[in-house]
GROMACS .gro file of C-alpha atoms in nm:
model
  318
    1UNK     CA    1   0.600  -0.422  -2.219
    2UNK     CA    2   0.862  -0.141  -2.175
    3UNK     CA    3   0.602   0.084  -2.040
    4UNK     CA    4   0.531  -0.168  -1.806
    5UNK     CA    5   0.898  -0.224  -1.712
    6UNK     CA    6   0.951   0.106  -1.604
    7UNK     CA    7   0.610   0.140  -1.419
    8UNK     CA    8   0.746  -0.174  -1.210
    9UNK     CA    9   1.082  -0.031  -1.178
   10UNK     CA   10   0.945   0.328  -1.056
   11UNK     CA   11   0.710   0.150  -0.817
   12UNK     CA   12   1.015  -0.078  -0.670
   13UNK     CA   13   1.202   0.260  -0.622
   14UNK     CA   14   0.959   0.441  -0.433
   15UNK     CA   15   0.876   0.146  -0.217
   16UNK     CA   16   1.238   0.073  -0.173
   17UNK     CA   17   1.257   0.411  -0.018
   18UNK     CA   18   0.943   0.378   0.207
   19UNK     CA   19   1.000  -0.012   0.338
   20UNK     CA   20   1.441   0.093   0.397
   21UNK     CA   21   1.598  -0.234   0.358
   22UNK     CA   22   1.788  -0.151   0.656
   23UNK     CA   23   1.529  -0.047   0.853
   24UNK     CA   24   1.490  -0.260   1.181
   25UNK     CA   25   1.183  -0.477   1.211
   26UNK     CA   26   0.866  -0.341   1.347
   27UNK     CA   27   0.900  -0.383   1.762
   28UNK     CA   28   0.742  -0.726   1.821
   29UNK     CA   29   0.710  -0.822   1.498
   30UNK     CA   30   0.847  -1.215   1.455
   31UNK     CA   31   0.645  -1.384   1.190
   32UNK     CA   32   0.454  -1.275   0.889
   33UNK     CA   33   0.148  -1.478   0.784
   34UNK     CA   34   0.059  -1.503   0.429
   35UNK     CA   35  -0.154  -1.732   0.230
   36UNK     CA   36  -0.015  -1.950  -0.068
   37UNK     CA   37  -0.258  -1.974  -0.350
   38UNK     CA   38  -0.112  -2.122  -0.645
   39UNK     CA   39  -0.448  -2.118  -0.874
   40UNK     CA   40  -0.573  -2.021  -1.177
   41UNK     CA   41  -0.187  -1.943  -1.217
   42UNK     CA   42  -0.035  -1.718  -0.967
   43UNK     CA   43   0.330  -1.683  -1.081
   44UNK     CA   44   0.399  -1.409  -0.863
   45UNK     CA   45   0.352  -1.623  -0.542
   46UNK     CA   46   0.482  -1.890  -0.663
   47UNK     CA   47   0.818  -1.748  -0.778
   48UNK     CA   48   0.819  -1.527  -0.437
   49UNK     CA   49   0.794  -1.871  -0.277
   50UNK     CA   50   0.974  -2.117  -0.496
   51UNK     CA   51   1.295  -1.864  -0.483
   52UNK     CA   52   1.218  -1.771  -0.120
   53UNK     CA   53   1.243  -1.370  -0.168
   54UNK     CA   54   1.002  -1.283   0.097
   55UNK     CA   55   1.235  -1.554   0.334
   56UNK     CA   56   1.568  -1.322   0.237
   57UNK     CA   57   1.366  -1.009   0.228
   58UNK     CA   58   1.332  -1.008   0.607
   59UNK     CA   59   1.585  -1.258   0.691
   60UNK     CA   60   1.800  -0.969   0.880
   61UNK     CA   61   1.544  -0.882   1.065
   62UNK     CA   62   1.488  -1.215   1.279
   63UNK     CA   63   1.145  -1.232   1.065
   64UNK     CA   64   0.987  -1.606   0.978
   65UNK     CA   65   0.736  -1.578   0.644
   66UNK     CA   66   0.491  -1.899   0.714
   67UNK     CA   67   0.307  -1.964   0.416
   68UNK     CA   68  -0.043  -2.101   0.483
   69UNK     CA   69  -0.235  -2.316   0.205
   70UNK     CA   70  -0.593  -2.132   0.198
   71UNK     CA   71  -0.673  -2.150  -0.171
   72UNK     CA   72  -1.041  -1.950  -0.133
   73UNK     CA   73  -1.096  -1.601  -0.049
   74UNK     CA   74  -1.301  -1.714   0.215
   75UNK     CA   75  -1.080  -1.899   0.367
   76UNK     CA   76  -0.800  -1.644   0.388
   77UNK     CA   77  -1.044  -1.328   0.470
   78UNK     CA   78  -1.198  -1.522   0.800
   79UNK     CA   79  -0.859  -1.643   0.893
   80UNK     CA   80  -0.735  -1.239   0.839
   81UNK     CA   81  -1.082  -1.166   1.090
   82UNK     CA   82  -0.934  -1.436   1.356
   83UNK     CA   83  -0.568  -1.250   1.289
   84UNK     CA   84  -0.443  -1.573   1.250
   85UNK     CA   85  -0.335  -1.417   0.838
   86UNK     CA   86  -0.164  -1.112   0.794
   87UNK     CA   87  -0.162  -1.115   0.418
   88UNK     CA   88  -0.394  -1.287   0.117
   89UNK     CA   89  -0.125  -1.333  -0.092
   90UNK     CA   90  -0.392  -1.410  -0.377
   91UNK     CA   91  -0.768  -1.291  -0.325
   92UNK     CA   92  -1.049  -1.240  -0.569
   93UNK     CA   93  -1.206  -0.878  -0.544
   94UNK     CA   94  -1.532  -1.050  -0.492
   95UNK     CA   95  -1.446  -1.227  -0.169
   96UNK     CA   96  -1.279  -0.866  -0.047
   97UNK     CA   97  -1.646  -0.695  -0.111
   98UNK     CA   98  -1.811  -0.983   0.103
   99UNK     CA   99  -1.557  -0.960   0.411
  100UNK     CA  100  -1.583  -0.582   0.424
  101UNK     CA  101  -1.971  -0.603   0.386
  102UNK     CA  102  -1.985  -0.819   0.665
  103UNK     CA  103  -1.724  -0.579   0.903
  104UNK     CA  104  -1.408  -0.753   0.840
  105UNK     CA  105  -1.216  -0.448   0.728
  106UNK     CA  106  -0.969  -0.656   0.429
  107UNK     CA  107  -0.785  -0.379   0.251
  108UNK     CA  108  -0.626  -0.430  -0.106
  109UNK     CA  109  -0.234  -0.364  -0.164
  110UNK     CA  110  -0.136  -0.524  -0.536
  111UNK     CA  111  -0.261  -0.635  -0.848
  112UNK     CA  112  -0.190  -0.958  -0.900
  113UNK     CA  113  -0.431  -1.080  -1.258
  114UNK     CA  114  -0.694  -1.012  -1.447
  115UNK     CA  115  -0.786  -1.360  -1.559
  116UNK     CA  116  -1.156  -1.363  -1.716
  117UNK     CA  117  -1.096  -1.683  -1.954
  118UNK     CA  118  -0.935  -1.893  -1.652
  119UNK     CA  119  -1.296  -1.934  -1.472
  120UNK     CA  120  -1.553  -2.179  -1.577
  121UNK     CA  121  -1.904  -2.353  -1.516
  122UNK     CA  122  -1.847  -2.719  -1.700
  123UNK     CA  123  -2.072  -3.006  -1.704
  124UNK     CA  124  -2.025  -3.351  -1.688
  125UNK     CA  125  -1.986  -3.565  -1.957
  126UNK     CA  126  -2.310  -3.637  -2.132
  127UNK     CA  127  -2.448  -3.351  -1.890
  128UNK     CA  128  -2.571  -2.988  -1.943
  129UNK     CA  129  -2.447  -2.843  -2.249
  130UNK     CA  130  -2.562  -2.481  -2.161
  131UNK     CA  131  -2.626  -2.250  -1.851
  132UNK     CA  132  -3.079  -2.299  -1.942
  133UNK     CA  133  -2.983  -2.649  -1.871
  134UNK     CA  134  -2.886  -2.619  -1.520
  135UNK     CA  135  -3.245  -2.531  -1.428
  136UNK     CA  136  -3.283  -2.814  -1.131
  137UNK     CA  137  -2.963  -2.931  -1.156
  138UNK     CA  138  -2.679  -2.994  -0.919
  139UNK     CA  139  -2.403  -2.720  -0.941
  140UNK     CA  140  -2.054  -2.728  -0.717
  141UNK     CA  141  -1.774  -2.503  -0.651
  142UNK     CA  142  -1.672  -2.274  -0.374
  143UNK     CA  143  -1.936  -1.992  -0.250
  144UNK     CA  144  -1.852  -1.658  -0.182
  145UNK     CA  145  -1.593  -1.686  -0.471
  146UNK     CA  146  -1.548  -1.493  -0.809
  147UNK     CA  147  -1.688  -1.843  -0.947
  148UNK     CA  148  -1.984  -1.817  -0.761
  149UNK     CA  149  -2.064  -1.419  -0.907
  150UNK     CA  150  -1.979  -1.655  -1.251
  151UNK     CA  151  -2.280  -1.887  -1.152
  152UNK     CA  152  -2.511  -1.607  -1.079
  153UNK     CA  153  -2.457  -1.377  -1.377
  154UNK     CA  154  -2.425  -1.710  -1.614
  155UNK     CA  155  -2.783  -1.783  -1.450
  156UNK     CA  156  -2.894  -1.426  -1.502
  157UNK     CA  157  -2.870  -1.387  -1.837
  158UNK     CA  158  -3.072  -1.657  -1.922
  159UNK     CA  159  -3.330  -1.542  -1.680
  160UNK     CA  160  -3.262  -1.769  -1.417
  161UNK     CA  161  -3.160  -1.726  -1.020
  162UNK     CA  162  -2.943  -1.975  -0.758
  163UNK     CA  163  -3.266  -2.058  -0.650
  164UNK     CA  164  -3.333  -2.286  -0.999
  165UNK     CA  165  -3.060  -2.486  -0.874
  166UNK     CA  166  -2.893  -2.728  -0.653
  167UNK     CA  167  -2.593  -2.496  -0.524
  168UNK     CA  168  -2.323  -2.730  -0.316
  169UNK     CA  169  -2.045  -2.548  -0.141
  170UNK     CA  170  -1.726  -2.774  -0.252
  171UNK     CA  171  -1.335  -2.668  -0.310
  172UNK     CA  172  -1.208  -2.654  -0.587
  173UNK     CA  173  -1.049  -3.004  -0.604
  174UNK     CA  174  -1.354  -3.212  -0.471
  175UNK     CA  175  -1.582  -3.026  -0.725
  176UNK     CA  176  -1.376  -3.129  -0.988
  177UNK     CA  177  -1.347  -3.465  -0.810
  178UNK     CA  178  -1.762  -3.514  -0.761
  179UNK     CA  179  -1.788  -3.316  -1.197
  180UNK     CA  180  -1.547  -3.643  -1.347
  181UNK     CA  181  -1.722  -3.893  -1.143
  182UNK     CA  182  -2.072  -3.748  -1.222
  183UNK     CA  183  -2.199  -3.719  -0.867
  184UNK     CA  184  -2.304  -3.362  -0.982
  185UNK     CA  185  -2.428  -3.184  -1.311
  186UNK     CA  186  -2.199  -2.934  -1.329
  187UNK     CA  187  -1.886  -2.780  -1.152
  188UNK     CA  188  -1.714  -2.444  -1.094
  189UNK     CA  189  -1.363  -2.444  -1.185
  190UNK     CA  190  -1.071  -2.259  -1.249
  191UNK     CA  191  -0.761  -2.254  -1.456
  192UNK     CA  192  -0.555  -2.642  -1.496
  193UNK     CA  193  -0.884  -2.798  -1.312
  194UNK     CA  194  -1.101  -2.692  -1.664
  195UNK     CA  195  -0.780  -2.818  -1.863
  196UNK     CA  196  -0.770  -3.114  -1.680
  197UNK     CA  197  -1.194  -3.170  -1.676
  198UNK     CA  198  -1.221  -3.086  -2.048
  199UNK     CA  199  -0.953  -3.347  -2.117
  200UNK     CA  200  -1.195  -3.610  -1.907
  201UNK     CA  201  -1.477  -3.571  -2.083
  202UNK     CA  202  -1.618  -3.253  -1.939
  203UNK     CA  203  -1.759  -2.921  -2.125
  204UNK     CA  204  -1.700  -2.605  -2.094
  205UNK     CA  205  -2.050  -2.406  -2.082
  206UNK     CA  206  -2.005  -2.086  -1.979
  207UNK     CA  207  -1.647  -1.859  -1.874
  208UNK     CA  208  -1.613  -1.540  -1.727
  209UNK     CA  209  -1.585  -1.360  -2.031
  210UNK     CA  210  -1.852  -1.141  -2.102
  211UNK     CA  211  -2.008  -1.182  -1.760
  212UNK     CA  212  -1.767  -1.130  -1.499
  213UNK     CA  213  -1.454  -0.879  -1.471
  214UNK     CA  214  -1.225  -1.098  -1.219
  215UNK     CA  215  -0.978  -0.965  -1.036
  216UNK     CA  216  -0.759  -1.088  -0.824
  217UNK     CA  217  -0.542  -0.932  -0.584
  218UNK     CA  218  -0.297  -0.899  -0.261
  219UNK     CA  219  -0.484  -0.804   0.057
  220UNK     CA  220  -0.414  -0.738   0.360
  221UNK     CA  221  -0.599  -0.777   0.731
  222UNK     CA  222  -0.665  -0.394   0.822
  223UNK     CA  223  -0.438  -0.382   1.133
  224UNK     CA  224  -0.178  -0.484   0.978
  225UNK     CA  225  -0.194  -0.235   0.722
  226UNK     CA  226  -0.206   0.039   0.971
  227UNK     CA  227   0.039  -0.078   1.242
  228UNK     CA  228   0.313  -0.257   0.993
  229UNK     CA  229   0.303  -0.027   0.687
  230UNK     CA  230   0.679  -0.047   0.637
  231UNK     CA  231   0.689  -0.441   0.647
  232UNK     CA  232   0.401  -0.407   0.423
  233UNK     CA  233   0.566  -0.178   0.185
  234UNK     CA  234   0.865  -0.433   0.175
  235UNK     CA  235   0.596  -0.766   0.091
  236UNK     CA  236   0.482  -0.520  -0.177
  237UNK     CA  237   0.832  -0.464  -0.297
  238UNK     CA  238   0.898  -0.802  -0.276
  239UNK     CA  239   0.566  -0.894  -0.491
  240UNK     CA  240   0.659  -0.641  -0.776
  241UNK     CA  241   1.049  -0.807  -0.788
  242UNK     CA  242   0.863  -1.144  -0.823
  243UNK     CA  243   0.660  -0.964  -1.138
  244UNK     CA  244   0.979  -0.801  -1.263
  245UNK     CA  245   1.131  -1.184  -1.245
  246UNK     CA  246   0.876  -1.339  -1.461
  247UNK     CA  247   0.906  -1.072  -1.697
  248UNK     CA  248   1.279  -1.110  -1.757
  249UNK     CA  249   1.254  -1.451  -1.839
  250UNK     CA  250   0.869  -1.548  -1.900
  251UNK     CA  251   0.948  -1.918  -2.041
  252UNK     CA  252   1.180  -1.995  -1.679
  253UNK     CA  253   0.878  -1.884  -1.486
  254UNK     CA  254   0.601  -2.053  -1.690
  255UNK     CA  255   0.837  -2.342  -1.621
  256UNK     CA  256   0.863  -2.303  -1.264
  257UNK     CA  257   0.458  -2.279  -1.281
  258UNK     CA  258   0.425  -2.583  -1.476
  259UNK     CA  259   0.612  -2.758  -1.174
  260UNK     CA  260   0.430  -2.623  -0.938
  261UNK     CA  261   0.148  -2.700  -1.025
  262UNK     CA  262   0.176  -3.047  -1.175
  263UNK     CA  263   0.072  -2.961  -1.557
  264UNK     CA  264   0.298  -2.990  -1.893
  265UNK     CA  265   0.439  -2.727  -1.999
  266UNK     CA  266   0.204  -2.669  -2.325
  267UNK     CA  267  -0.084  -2.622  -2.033
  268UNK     CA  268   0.128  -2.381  -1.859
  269UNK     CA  269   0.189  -2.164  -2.159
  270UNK     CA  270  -0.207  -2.207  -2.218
  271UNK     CA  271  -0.262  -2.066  -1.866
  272UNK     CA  272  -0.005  -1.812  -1.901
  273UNK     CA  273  -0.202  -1.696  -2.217
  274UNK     CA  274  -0.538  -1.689  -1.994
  275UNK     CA  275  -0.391  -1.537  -1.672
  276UNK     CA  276  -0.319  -1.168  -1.795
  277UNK     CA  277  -0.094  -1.098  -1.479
  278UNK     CA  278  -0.065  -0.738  -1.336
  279UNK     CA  279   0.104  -0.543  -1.040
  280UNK     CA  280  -0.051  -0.288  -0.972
  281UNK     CA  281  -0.430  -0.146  -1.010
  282UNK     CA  282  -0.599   0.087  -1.262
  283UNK     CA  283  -0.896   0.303  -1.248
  284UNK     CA  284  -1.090   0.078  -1.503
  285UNK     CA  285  -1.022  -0.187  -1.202
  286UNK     CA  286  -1.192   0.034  -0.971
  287UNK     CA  287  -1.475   0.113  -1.233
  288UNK     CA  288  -1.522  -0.279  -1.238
  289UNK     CA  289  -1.554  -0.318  -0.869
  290UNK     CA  290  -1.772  -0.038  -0.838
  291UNK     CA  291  -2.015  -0.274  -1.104
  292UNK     CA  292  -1.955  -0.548  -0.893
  293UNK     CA  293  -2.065  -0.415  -0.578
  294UNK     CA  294  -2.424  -0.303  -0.784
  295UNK     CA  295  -2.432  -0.626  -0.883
  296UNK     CA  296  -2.379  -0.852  -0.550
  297UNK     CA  297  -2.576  -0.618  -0.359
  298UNK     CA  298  -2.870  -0.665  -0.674
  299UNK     CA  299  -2.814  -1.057  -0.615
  300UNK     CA  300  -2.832  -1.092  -0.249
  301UNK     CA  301  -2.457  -1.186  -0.205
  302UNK     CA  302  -2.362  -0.871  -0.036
  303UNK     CA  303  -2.533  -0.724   0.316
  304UNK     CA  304  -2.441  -0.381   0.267
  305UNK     CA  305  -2.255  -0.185  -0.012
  306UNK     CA  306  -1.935  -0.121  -0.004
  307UNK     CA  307  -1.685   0.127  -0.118
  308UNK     CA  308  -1.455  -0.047  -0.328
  309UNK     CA  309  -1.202   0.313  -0.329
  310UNK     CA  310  -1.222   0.311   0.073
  311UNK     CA  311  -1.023  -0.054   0.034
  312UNK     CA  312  -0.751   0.019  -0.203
  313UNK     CA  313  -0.397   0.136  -0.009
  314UNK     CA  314  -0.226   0.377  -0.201
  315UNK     CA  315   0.029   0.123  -0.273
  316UNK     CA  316  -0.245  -0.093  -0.458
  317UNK     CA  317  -0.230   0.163  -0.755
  318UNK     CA  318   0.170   0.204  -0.790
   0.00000   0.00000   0.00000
């Protein structure tokens, strides 16, 4: 924890010194778009938001923050290609390979969790009770998502493709919606939605553990990167104070979580437990994506391969 501490404070230091809190604003610049994604358990965004640091951050500067509610990585990587979202506040690495394979440059600028136990494939109550059982079954969750790798690799392993079942594109909230009223076999879910599911009736048959490395992350539309690096240094800054927050007082933050996101506090420590939150990126991270991409591309989900070192900003790895 202490070596952690005083990576954070080094990191707010340098950045400090390349965003210059009294800097002026970028010429032009009057708003800053960036996604709110409060699942599996993103404390950093929702401290950043709940206390409003990114709001006094650039307060001086005439800046509005606008938080947009786009809780996939799809979502927030096509509204970053219609530069209608500067920054995904919360993106799974898997959804950053896709853009980029598809020529929507999405670059990566902060750790934000490495949550493996938070993702799950349930089914519904007297349902599948293992991944062989989904063979020409009904599955939901959201595609082009870390849960959707899940799917695949769950399916893999037991010698099975997508193509043995009944994949339905669905959010997060109607999947778990269409799992507890058993309009499908089984659902892809994440964080308080398994608590929640499990609690209904559902079971758990498969998590990322063992098959997936998640990873999620802060990213950033390319343009932005390039022409606003000191207002992105600051949003980075901003990010690690968040992380530096939680880690002064854990239980106040878990709290604030809990709120948030409409759980008891017992599931909020649970999810706190699961959510293994980060700042910053190692190389064993890169190593990971670098599997990923071999992966995707062996599985059809990615057109082209990708260089998961060409995305990460310097600022990504402290």
């Amino acid at each position: 924890m202490q070596a952690t501490r005083r990576h954070l404070l080094g990191g707010l230091a340098a950045l400090c010194a390349l965003g210059g809190l009294s800097r002026p604003a970028a010429a032009g610049v009057k708003e800053i778009n960036i996604s709110y994604v409060k699942a599996p358990f993103n404390l950093q965004s929702i401290v950043m938001r709940r206390r409003q640091l990114l709001e006094k951050e650039f307060a001086a500067d005439g800046i509005t923050v606008t938080w947009h509610d786009l809780t996939t990585g799809p979502q927030q990587t096509q509204a970053m290609a219609a530069g209608a979202l500067d920054i995904g506040g919360v993106l799974n690495t898997a959804s950053v390979l896709m853009a980029n394979a598809s020529g929507n440059p999405v670059r990566i600028a902060a750790g934000v969790s490495r949550p493996a136990r938070t993702f799950a494939i349930l089914g519904k109550a007297g349902g599948p009770a293992g991944v062989r059982d989904l063979k020409g079954k009904s599955v939901a969750g959201p595609k082009g998502t870390v849960l959707h790798q899940l799917l695949v690799a769950a399916l893999a392993r037991e010698g099975l493709s997508v193509s043995d079942v009944e994949f339905i594109n669905m959010d997060l909230p109607k999947t778990q919606a269409a799992l507890l009223a058993g309009q499908v076999d089984a659902g892809l879910l994440a964080a308080s939605l398994v608590i929640k599911s499990v609690a209904a009736g559902a079971r758990v048959i498969a998590t990322a553990d063992g098959l997936v490395s998640p990873l999620l992350v802060m990213g950033v539309r390319d343009a932005f990167a390039r022409e606003q690096p000191e207002l992105l240094a600051r949003v980075v800054k901003v990010h690690r104070e968040a992380m530096a927050l939680i880690e002064a007082d854990r239980e106040a933050a878990i709290a604030l979580g809990a709120e948030e996101q409409g759980i008891s506090l017992e599931e909020a420590r649970t999810l706190a437990q699961w959510t293994n939150l980060i700042a910053v990126l190692e190389p064993t991270d890169v190593e990971a994506m670098a599997a990923d991409v071999r992966f995707l591309l062996e599985n059809g989900m990615l057109k082209q391969p990708v260089d998961p070192k060409a995305l990460l900003l310097p600022l990504a790895m402290g």
